[in-house]
mmCIF file of C-alpha atoms in Angstrom:
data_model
loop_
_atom_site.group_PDB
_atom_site.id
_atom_site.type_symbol
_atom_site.label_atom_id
_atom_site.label_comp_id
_atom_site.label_asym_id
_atom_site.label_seq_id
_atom_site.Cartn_x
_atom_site.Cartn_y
_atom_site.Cartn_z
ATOM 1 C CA UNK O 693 0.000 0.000 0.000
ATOM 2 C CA UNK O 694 3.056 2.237 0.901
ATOM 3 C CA UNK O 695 4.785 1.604 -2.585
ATOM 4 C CA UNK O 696 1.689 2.699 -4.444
ATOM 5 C CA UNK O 697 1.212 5.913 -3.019
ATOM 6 C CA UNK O 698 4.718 6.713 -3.201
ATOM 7 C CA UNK O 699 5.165 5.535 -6.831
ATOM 8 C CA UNK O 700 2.417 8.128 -7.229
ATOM 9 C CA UNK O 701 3.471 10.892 -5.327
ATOM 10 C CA UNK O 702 7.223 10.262 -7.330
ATOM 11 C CA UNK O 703 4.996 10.253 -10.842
ATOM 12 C CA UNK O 704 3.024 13.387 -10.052
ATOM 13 C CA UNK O 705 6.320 15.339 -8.673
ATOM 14 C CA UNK O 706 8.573 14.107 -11.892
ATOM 15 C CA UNK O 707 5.272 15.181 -14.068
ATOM 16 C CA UNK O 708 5.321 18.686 -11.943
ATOM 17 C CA UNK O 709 8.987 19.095 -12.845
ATOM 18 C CA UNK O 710 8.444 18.475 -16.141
ATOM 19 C CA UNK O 711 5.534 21.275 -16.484
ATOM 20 C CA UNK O 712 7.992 23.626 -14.708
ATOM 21 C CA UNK O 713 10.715 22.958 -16.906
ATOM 22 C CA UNK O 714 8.665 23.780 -20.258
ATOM 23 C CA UNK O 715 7.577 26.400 -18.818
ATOM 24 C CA UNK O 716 10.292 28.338 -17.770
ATOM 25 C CA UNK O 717 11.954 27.152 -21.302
ATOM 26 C CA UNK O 718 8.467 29.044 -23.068
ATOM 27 C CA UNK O 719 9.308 31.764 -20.980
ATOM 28 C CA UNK O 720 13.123 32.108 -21.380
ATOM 29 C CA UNK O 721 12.453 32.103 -25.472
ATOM 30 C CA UNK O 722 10.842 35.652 -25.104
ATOM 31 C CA UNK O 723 12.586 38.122 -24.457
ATOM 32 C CA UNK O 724 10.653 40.590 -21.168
ATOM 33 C CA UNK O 725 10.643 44.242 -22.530
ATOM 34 C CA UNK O 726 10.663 47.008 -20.356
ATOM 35 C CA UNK O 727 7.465 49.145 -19.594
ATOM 36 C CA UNK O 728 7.718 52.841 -19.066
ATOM 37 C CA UNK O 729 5.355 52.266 -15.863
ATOM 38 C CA UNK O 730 7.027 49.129 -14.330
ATOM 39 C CA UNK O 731 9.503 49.096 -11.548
ATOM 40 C CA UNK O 732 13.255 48.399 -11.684
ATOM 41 C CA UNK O 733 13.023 44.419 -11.090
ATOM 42 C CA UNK O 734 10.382 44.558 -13.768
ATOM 43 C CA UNK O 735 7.304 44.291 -11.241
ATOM 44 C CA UNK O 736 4.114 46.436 -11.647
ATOM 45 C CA UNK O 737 4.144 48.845 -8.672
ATOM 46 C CA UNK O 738 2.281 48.295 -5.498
ATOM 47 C CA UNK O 739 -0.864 50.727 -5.516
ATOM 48 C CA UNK O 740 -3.079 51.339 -2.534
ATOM 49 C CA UNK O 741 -6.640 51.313 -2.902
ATOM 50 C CA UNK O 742 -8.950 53.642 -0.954
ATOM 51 C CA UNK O 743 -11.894 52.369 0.348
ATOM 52 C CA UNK O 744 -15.374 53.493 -0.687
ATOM 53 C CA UNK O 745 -16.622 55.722 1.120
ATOM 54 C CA UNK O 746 -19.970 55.059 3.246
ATOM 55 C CA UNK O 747 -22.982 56.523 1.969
ATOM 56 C CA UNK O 748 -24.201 59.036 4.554
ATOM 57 C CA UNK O 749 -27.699 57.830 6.804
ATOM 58 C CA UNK O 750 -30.704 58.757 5.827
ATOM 59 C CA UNK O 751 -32.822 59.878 8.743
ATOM 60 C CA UNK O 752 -36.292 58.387 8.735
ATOM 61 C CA UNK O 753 -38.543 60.783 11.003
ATOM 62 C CA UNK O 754 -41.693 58.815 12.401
ATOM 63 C CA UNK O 755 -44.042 61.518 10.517
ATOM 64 C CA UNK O 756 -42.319 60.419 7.300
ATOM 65 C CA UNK O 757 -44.076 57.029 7.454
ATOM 66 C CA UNK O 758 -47.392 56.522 6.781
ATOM 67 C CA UNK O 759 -49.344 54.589 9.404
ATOM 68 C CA UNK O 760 -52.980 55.020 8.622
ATOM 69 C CA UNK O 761 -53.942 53.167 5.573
ATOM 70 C CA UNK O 762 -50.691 51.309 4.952
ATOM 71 C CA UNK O 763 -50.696 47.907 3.604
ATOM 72 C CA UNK O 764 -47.685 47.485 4.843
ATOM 73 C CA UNK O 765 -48.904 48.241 9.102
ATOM 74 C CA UNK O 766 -52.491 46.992 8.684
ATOM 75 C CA UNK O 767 -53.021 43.186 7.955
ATOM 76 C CA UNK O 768 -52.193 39.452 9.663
ATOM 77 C CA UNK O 769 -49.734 38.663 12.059
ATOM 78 C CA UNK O 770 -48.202 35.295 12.712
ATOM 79 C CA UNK O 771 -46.128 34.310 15.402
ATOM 80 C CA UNK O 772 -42.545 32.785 15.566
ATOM 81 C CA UNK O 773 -42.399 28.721 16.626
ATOM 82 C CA UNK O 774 -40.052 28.084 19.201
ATOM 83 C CA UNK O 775 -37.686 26.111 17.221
ATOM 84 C CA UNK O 776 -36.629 29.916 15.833
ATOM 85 C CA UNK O 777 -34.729 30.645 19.473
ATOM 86 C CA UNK O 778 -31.098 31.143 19.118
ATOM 87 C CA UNK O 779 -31.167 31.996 16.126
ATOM 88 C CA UNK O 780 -29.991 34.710 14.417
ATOM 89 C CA UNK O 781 -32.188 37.118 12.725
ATOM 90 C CA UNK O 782 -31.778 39.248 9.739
ATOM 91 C CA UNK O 783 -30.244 41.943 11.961
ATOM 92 C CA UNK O 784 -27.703 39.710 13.362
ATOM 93 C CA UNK O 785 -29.220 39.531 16.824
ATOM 94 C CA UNK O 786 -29.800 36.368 18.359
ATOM 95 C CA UNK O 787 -34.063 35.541 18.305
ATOM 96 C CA UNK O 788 -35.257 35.103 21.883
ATOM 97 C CA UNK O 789 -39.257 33.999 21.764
ATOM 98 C CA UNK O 790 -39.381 35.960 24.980
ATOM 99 C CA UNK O 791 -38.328 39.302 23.896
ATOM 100 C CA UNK O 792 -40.539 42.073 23.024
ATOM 101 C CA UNK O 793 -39.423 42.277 18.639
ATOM 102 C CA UNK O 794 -41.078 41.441 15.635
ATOM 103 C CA UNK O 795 -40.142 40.450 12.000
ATOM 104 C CA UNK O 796 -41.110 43.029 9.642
ATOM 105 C CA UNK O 797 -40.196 43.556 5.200
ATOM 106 C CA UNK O 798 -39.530 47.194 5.114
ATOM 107 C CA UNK O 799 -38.632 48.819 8.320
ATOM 108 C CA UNK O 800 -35.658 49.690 9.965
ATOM 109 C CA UNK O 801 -34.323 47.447 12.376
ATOM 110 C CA UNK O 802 -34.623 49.191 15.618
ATOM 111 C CA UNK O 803 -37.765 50.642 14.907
ATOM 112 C CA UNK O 804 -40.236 50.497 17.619
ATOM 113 C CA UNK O 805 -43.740 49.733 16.528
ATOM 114 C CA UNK O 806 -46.831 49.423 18.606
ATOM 115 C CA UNK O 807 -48.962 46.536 17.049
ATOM 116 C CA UNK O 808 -52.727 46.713 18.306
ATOM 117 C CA UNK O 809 -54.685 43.281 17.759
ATOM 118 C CA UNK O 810 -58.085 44.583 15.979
ATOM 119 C CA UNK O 811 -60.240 41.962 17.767
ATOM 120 C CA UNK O 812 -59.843 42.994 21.039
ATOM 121 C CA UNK O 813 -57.988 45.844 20.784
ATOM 122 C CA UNK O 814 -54.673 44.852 22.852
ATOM 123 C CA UNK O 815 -51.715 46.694 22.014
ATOM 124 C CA UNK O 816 -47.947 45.855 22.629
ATOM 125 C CA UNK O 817 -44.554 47.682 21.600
ATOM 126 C CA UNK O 818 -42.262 45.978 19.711
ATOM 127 C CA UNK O 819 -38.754 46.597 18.624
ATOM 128 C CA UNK O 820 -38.009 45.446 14.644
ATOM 129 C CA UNK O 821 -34.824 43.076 14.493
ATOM 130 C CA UNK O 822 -35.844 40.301 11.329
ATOM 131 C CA UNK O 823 -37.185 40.438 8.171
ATOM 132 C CA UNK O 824 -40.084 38.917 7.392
ATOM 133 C CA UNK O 825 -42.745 37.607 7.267
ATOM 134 C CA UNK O 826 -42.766 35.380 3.581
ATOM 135 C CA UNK O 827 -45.781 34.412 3.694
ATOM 136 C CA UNK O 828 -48.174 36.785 1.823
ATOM 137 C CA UNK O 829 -50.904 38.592 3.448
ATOM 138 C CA UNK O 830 -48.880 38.647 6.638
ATOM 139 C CA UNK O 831 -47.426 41.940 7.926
ATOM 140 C CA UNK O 832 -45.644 40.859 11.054
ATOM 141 C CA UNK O 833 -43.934 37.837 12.781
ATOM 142 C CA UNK O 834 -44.276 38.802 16.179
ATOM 143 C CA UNK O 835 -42.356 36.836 19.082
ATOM 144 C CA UNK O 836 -44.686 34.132 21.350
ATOM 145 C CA UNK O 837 -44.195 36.826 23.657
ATOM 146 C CA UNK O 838 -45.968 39.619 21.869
ATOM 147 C CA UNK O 839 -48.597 37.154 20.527
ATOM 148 C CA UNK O 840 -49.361 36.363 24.073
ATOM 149 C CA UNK O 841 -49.967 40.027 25.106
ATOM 150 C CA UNK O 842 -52.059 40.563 21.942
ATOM 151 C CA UNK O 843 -54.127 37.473 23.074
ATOM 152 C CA UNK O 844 -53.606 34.837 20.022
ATOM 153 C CA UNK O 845 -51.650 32.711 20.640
ATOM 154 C CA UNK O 846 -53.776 30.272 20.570
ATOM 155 C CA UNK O 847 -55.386 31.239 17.172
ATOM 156 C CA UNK O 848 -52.159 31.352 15.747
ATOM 157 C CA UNK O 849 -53.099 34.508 13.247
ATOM 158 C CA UNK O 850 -54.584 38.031 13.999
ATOM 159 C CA UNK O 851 -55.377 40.847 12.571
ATOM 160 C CA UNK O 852 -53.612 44.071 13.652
ATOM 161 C CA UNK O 853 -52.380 47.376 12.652
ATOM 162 C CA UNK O 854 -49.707 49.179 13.921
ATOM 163 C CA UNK O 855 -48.012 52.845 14.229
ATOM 164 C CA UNK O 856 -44.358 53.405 14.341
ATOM 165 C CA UNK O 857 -43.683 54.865 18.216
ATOM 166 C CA UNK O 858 -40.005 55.794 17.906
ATOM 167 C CA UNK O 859 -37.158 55.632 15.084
ATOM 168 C CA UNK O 860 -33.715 53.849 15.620
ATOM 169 C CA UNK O 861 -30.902 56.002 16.525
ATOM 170 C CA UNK O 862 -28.630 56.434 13.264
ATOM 171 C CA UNK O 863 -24.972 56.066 13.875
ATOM 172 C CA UNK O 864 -22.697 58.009 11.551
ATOM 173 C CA UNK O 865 -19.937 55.939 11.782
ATOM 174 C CA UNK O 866 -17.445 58.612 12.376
ATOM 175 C CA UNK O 867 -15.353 58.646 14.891
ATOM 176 C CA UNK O 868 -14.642 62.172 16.936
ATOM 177 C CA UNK O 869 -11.175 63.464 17.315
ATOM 178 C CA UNK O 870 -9.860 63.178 21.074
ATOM 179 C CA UNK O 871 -9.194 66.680 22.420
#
C-alpha cells in the first residue's frame, strides 16, 4: 500500500517538474521588454486602494411614514415557533421567543412599533430586528411573547395594525477626534 502511493506521489512530482521545466523554457524564449510604468526588477508597482466611502444615513422621522392606511402596518400577524430561538435574525441579533421584537419587510431594524390586535384591541410595543414575514398577506412575525400580550396565541393569526412609536438612533460611523 506504501509503494503505491509513493510511486504516485514520485509520478506526479517528476510530471510537476516536467511542467515547470517547459515552462520556464516558453518563458526564457521571449525576451521581457521594459514598460515605461514598471519598476526596476520589472514588477508592476504596489498601488493602494482607498476604500469606498460610506454613503451618509438617511434619517427616517416617524411623521415620514405613513401609518394610517398602509398595507404594509395593517393586515395578519403570525407568530414565531419556538424552534426559531437562538437563532440569528436578519439583523444579526440572536431571536429570543421571549423578547418584546417582531419580523417586519420594510422597516428599519430598531424601529419600535406598537402593534394593536383589531379583535380585542390589545396593544404591545415591539422593537423590529428580522425580516419577514414570507408568507403573503402577513405583515408581522411577532415573538410568542408579543402574541401572548395581543391574546392569540392560541389562534395562531390576527389581525392588527400598527403605528411606528419611535425611530432607531442612526450612527454616523465617524469617529470624533480626542481633544
Amino acid at each position: 500500500m506504501k509503494t503505491a502511493f509513493i510511486s504516485s506521489v514520485k509520478t506526479n512530482l517528476v510530471c510537476a517538474g516536467i511542467f515547470v521545466s517547459l515552462t520556464s523554457a516558453a518563458f526564457a524564449q521571449t525576451p521581457a521588454a521594459p514598460a515605461a510604468n514598471l519598476a526596476p526588477t520589472g514588477m508592476a508597482p504596489i498601488v493602494k486602494a482607498e476604500p469606498a466611502p460610506t454613503p451618509a444615513p438617511v434619517a427616517v422621522s416617524a411623521s415620514a411614514i405613513k401609518t394610517s392606511g398602509d398595507p404594509q402596518l395593517e393586515g395578519k400577524a403570525a407568530y414565531y415557533s419556538n424552534r426559531f430561538n437562538g437563532r440569528k435574525t436578519a439583523s444579526g441579533q440572536r431571536f429570543n421567543n421571549a423578547a418584546m421584537t417582531t419580523a417586519h419587510n420594510t422597516l428599519p431594524f430598531g424601529t419600535r412599533v406598537k402593534v394593536t390586535n383589531t379583535k380585542n384591541n390589545k396593544s404591545v410595543v415591539v422593537r423590529v430586528n428580522d425580516r419577514g414575514p414570507s408568507t403573503p398577506g402577513r405583515v408581522f412575525d411577532l415573538t410568542r411573547a408579543a402574541a401572548k400580550k395581543l391574546g392569540y396565541v392560541r389562534a395562531g393569526l390576527a389581525d392588527v395594525k400598527a403605528e411606528v412609536v419611535a425611530q432607531p438612533v442612526i450612527k454616523s460611523g465617524k469617529k470624533k477626534a480626542k481633544a
